Coordinates of C-alpha atoms and ligand atoms in Angstrom, one line a residue:
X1 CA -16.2 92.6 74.9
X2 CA -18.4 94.7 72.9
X3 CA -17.2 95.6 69.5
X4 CA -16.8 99.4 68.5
X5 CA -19.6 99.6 66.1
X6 CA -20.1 101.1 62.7
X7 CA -20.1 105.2 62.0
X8 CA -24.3 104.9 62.8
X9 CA -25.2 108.5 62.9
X10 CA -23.0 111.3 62.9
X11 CA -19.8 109.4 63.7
X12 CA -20.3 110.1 67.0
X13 CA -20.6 106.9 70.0
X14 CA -23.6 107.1 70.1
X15 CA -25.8 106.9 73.5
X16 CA -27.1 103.4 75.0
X17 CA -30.3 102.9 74.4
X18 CA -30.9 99.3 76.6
X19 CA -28.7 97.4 78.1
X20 CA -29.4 94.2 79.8
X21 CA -27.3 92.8 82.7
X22 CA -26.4 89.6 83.5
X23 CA -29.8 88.2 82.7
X24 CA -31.1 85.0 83.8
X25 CA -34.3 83.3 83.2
X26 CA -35.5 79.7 84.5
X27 CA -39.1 78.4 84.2
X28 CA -40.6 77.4 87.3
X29 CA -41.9 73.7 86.5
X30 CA -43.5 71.2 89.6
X31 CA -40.5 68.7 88.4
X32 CA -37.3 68.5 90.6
X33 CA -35.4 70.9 88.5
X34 CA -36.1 74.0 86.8
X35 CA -35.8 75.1 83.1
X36 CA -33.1 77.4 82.7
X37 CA -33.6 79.2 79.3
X38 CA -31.2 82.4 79.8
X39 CA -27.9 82.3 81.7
X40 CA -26.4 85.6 82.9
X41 CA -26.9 87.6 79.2
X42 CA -25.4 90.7 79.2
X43 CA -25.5 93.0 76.0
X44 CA -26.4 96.7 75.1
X45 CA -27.9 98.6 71.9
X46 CA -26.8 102.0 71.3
X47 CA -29.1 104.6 69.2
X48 CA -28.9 104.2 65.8
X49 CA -27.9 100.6 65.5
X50 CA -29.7 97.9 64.4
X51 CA -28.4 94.6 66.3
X52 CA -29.3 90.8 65.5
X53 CA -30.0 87.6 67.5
X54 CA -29.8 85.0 65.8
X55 CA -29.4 81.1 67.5
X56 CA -31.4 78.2 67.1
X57 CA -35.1 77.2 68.0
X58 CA -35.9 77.2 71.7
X59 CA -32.6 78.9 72.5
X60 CA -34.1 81.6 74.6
X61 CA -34.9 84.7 71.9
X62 CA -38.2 85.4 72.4
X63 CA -37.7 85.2 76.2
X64 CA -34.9 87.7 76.3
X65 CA -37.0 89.8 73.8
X66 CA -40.0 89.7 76.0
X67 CA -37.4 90.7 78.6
X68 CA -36.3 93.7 77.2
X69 CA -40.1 94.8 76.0
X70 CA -40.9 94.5 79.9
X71 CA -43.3 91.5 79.6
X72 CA -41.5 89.8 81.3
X73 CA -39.4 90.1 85.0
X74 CA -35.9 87.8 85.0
X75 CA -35.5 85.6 87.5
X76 CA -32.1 87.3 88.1
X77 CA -30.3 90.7 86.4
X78 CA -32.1 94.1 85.5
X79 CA -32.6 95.7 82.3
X80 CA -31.7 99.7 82.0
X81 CA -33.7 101.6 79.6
X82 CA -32.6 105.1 78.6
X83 CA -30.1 104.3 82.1
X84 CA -32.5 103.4 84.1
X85 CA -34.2 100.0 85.2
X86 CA -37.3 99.1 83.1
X87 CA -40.1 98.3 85.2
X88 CA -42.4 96.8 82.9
X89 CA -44.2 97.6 79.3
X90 CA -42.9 101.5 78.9
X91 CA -44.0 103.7 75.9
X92 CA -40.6 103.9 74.0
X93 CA -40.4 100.4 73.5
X94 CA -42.5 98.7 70.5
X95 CA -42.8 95.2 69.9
X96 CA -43.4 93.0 66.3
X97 CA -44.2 89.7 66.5
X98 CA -44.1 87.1 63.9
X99 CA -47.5 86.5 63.8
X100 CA -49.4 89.4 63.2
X101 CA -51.8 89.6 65.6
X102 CA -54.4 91.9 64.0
X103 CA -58.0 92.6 64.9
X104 CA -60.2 91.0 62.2
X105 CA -63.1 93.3 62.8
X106 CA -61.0 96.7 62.5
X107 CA -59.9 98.1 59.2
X108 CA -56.3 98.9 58.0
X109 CA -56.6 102.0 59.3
X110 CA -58.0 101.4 62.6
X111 CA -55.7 98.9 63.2
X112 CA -52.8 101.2 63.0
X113 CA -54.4 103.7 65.1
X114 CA -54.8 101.5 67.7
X115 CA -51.3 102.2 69.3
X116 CA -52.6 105.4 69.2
X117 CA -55.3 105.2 71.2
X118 CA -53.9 103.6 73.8
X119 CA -51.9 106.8 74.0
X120 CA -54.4 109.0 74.6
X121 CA -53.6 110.5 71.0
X122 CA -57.1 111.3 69.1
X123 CA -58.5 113.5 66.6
X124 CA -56.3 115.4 64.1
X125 CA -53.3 114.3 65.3
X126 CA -54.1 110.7 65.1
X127 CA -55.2 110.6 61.7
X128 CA -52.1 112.7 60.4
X129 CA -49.7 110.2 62.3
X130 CA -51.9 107.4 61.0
X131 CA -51.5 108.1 57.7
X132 CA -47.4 109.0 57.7
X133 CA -47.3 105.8 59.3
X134 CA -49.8 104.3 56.5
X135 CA -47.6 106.2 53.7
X136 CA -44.1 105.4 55.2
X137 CA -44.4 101.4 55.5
X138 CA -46.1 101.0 52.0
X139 CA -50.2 100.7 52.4
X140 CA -51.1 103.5 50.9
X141 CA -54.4 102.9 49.1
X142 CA -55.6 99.9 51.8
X143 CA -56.9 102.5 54.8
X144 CA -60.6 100.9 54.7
X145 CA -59.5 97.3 53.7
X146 CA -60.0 94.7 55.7
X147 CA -56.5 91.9 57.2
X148 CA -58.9 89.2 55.8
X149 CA -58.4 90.9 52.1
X150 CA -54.7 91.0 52.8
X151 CA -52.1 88.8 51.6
X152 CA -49.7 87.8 54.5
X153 CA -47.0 90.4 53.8
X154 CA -49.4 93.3 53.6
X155 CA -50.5 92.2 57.4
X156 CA -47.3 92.2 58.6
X157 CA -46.8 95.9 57.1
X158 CA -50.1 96.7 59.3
X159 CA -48.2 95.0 62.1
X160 CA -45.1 96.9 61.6
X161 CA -47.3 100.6 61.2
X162 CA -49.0 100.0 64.4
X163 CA -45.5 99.7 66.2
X164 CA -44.3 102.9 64.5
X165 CA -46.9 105.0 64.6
X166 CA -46.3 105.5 68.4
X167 CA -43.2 106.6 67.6
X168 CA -40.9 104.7 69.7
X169 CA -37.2 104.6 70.8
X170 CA -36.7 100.9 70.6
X171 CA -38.4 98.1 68.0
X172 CA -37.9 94.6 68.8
X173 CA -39.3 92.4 66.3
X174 CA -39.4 88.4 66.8
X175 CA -38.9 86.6 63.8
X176 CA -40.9 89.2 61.5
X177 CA -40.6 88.0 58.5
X178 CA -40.9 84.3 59.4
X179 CA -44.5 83.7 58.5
X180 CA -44.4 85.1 55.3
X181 CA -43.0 83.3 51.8
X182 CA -39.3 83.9 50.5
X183 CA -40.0 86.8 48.3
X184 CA -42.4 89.1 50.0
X185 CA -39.8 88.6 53.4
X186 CA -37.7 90.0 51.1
X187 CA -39.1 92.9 50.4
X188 CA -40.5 94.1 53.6
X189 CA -36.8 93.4 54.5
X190 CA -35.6 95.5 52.0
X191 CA -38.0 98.2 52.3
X192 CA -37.3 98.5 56.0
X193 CA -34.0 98.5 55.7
X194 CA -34.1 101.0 53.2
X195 CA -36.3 103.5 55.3
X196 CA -33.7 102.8 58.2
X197 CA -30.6 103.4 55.8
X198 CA -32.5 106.8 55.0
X199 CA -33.2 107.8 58.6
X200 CA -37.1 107.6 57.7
X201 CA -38.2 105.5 60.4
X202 CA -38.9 107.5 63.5
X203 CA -36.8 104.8 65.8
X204 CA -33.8 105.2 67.2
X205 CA -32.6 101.4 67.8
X206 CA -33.9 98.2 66.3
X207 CA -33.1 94.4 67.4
X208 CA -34.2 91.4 65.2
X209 CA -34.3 88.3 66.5
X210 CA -34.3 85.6 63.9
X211 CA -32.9 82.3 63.0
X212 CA -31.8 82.9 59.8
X213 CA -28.0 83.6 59.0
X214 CA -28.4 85.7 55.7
X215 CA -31.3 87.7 57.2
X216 CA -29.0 88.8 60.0
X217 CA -26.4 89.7 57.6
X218 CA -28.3 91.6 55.2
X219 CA -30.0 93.7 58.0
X220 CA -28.1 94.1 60.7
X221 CA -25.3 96.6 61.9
X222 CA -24.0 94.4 64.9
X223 CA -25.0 90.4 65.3
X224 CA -25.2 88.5 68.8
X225 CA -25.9 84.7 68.3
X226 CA -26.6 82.5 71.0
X227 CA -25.8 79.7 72.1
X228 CA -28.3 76.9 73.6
X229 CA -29.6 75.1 76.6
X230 CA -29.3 77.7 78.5
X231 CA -29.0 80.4 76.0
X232 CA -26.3 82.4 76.0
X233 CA -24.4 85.4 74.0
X234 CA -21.7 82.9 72.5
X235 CA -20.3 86.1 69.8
X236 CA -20.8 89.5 68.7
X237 CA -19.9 90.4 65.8
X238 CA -19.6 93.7 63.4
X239 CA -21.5 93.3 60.4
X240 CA -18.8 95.4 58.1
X241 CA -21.0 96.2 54.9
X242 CA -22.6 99.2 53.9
X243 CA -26.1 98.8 52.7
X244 CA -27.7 98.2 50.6
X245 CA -25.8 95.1 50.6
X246 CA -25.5 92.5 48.3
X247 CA -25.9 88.6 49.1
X248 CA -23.7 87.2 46.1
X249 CA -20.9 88.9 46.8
X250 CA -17.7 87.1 48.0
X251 CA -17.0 88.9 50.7
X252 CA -21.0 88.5 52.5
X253 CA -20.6 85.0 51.3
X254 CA -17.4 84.6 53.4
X255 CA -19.3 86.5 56.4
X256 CA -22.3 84.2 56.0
X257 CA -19.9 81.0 56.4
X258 CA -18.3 82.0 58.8
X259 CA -21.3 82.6 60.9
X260 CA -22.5 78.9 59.7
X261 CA -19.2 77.7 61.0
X262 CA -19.6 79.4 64.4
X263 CA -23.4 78.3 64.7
X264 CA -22.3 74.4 64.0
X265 CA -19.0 74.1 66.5
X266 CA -19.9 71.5 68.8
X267 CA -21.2 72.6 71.9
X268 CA -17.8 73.5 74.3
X269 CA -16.4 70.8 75.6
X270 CA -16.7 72.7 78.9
X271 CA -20.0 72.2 79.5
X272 CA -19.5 68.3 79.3
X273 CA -17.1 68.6 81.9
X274 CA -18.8 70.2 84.6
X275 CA -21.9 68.2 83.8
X276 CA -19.1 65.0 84.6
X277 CA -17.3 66.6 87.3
X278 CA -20.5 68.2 89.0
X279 CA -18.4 71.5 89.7
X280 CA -21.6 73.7 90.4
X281 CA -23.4 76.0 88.1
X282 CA -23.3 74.9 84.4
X283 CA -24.1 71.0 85.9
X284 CA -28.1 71.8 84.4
X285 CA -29.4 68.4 83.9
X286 CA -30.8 68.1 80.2
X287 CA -34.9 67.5 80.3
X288 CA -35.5 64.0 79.2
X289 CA -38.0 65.0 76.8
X290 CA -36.5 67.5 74.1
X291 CA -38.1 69.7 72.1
X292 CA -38.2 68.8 68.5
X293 CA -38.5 71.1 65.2
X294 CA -41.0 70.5 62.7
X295 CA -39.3 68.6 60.4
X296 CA -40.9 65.6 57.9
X297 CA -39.3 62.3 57.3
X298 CA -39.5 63.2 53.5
X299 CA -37.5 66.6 54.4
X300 CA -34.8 63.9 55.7
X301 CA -35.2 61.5 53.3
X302 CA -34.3 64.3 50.4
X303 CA -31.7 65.7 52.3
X304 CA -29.9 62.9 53.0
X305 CA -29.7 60.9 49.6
X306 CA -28.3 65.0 48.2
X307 CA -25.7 64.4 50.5
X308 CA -25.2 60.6 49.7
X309 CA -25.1 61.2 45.5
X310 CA -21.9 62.3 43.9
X311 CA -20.5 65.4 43.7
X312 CA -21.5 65.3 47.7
X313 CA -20.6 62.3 48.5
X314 CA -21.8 62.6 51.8
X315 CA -20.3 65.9 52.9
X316 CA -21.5 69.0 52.5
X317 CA -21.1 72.8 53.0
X318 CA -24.7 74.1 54.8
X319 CA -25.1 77.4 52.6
X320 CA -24.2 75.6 49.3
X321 CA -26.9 72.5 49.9
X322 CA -29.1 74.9 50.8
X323 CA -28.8 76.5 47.5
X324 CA -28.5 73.6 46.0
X325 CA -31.9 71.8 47.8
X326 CA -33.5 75.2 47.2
X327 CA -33.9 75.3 51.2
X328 CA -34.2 78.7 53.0
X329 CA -31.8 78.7 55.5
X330 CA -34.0 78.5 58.3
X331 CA -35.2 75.1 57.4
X332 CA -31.7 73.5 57.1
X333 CA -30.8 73.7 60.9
X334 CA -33.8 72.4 62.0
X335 CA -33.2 69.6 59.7
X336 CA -29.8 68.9 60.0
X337 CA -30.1 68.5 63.9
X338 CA -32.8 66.7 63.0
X339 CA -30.6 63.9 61.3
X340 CA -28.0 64.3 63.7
X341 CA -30.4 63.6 66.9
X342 CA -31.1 60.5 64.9
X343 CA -27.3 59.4 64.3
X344 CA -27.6 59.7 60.7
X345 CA -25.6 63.2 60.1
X346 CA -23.2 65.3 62.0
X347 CA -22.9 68.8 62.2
X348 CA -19.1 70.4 61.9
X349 CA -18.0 73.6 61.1
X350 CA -20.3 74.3 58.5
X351 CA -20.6 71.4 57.3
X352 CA -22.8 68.4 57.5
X353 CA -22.0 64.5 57.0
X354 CA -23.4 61.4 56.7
X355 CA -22.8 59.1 59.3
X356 CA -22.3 55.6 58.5
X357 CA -25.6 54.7 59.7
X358 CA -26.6 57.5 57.0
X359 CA -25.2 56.3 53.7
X360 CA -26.6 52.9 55.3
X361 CA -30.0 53.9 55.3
X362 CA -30.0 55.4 51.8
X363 CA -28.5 52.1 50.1
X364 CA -31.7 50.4 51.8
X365 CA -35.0 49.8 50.4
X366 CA -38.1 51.1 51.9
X367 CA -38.9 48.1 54.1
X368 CA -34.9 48.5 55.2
X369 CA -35.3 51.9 56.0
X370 CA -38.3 51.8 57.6
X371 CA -36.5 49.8 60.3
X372 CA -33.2 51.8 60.8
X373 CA -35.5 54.6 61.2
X374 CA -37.4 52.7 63.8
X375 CA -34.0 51.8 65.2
X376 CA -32.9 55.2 65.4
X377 CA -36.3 56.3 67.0
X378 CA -36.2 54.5 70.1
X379 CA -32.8 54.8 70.7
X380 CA -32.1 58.3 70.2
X381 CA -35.5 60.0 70.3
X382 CA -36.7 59.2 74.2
X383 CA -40.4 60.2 73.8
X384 CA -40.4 57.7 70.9
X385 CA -39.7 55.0 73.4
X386 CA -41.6 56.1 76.2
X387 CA -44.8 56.4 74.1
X388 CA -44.2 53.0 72.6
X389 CA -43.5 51.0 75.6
X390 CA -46.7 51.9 77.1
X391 CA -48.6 51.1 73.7
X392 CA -46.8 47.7 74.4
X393 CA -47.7 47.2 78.3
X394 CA -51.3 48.2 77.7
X395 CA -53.7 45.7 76.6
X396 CA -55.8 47.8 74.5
X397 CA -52.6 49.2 72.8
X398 CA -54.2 53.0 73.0
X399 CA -52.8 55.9 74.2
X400 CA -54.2 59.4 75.3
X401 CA -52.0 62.2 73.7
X402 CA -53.0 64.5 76.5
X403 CA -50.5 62.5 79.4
X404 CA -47.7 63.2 77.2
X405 CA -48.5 66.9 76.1
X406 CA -48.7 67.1 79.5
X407 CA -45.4 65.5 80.4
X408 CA -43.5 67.5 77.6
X409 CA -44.6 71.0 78.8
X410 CA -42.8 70.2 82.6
X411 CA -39.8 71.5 80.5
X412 CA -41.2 73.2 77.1
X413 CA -43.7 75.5 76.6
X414 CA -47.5 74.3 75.2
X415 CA -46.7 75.4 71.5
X416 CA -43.2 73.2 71.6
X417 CA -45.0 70.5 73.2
X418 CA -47.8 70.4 70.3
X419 CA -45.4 70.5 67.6
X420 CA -43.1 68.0 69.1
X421 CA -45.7 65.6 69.2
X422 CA -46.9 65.9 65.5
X423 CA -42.9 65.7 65.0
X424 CA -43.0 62.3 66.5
X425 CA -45.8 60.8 65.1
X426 CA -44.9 62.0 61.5
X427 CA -41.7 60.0 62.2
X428 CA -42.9 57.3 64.4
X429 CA -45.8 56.8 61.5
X430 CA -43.2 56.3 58.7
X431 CA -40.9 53.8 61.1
X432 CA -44.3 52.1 62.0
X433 CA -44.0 52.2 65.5
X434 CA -47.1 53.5 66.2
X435 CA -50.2 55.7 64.8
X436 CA -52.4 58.6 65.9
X437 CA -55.5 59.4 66.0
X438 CA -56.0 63.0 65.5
X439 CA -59.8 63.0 66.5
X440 CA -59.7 60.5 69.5
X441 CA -56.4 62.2 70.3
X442 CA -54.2 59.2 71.3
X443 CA -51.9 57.1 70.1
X444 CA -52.4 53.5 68.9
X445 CA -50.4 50.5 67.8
X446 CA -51.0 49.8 64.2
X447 CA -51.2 46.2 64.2
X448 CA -52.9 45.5 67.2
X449 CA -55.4 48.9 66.8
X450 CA -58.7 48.8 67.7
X451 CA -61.3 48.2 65.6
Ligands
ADP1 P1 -36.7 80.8 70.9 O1 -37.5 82.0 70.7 O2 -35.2 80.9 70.8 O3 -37.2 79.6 70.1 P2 -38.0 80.6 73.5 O4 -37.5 81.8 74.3 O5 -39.3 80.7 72.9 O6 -36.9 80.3 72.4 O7 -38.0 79.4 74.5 C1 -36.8 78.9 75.1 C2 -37.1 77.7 75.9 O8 -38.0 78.1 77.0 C3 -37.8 76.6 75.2 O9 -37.3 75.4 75.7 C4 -39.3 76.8 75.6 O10 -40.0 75.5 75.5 C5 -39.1 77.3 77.0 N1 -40.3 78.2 77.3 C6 -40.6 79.3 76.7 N2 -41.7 79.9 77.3 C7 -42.0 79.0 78.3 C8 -43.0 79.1 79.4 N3 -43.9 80.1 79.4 N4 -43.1 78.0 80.2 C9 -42.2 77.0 80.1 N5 -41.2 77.0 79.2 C10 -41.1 78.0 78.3
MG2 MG1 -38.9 82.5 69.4

């Protein structure tokens, strides 16, 4: 099922580096049922390929990346490393995280040497591989300077130095270019990709997760996306450019699309059925409470009267109205299943579309909208409703926000559960359902609030 990948090194097949096998992972939560994030994921990276994940927010990335790094045990399945089964955090295998994670009290420098340490490597030795790594990724000149004097992009070049200057076999990165603006991503992606392309770095194999499309494409030799709730390997596919590659052409365009398409086919109708028919494994019960991006009513607002005004006319291809919104691709999904949890868009093959309830809402006035937003809200968005009704049933119209983080991390984890909640007040506060109050911490009814 795996596809022959592209003349890497030498032309030779090349060794597998890690392979995981038939991976699952469920979070243990005191509810009835448990989370299942991963479900029986199987895939392998050979030396000198640079593979891609790419699949939505809360689809199980991070935890099959945490996985492979050894941080983590599966519930089920076994992960060989060099052939044989990794038992936790081992040497070869160097991790990136989006954030980056550096200590504010240690310089450039010592930062980077840190990996080092931890090694046993001192003296000499360390401060020549400090500096190659130093030299090699582009901070040349910043040894003594301190992360705080560093603009986001140079931090994650520190981040990226300390996971090479141990040398190792594998480098999984999460997202690492997410936290930085459009242009500097683009040139630490570039650079890297570049040093890769030249055989500078000193890795063998290299898998990104991230959740955007063109990233992937730009990077990546060979690109798994996943499929959600639980994740899953839905296609692999060959990425078949040569770098450095070029993002207008017609050809990565086509290849871009066509990953948009796969990305935005409706979920199988399989899964329906055996949710219906109850025939055993794939019958996971969804968690009432669903995680829920960061996305702001005025992101949905503006999204959706582009889509209602001529030449749209309330269809639209994803990669052109991100162009044409100036959106990175990364914040389109997020907003698009945004509107389509709310019944105003749909997702299809690439495209997205107003629903009648849509082009309804953007022919309102404010007052209008305001209530087929509230309207969409408690039907579609449970938490909405559950938070509401007991703003209704209690006398002093209050809420503590604490019940419901609470509530919301029995099936997502604490940072989903914080961001879902400022999610639904920012849209619960524009619908006027309800307010919050960020220093008390609850949630009030506006009308009836206390004094
Ligand atoms: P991604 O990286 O694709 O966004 P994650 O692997 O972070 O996805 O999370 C997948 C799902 O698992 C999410 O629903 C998340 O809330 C949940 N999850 C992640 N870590 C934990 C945890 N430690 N406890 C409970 N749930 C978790
Ligand atoms: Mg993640």
């Amino acid at each position: 099922m795996i596809s022959p990948l592209p003349d890497a090194q030498e032309g030779a097949k090349s060794a597998i580096l890690i392979e995981a096998r038939h991976i699952s992972q469920a979070y243990h939560k005191d509810s009835a049922v448990d989370l299942q994030v991963l479900d029986d994921v199987s895939l392998s990276l050979h030396s000198g390929e640079m593979v891609g994940l790419l699949g939505r927010s809360g689809s199980g990335k991070s935890t099959l990346l945490r996985i492979l790094a050894g941080l983590l045990t599966p519930t089920s399945g076994e992960v060989l490393w060099q052939g044989k089964p990794l038992e936790g955090p081992d040497p070869g295998i160097a991790m990136v995280f989006q954030s980056f994670a550096l200590f504010p009290w240690m310089t450039v420098e010592e930062n980077v040497a840190l990996g080092l340490e931890a090694k046993g490597i001192h003296g000499a030795e360390r401060d020549r591989r400090v500096e190659n790594a130093i030299d090699l990724i582009g901070l040349g000149g910043y040894e003594n300077a301190w992360p705080k004097e560093l603009s986001g992009g140079m931090q994650q070049r520190v981040g990226l130095a300390r996971a090479l200057v141990v040398q190792p076999d594998l480098l999984l990165m999460d997202e690492p270019f997410s936290a930085l603006d459009v242009l500097t991503a683009e040139n630490l992606r570039t650079d890297l990709v570049e040093l890769w392309s030249e055989n500078k770095l000193p890795v063998q194999g290299m898998l990104v997760v991230t959740h955007n499309i063109e990233e992937a494409v730009l990077i990546c030799d060979r690109i798994m996306i996943f499929s959600s709730n639980p994740g899953r390997i839905a296609h692999i596919l060959s990425v078949p450019f040569a770098h450095p590659r070029n993002r207008e052409d017609a050809a990565f365009r086509q290849f871009v699309d066509h990953i948009y398409a796969l990305m935005t086919q409706r979920a199988p109708i399989v899964s329906e059925a055996d949710i219906t028919s109850g025939q055993g494994q794939a019958a996971q019960p969804e968690p009432i409470f669903k995680a829920l991006p960061q996305v702001s009513i005025t992101m949905m607002i503006g999204m959706m009267e582009a889509l209602a005004a001529p030449p749209l006319n309330g269809r639209a291809d994803l990669p052109m109205l991100a162009e044409k919104l100036q959106l990175e691709l990364d914040d389109l999904f997020p907003l698009g299943e945004s509107l389509e949890l709310l019944g105003l868009a749909e997702l299809e093959d690439g495209d997205i579309l107003l629903t009648n309830e849509g082009v309804h809402f953007v022919l309102s006035d404010l007052d209008e909208r305001k209530a087929i937003m509230g309207h969409a809200l408690i039907h579609h968005v449970p938490l909405v409703k559950t938070i509401r009704s007991v703003l209704d049933e209690r006398p002093t119209h209050t809420a503590n926000a604490e019940r419901f983080r609470d509530e919301l991390e029995v099936s997502m984890s604490p940072d989903y559960a914080r961001q879902t909640l400022q999610t639904v007040v920012g849209w619960a506060r524009f619908a006027e359902l309800f307010d919050f109050d960020e220093e008390g911490d609850r949630f009030f009814l506006e009308d009836d609030g206390v004094e």
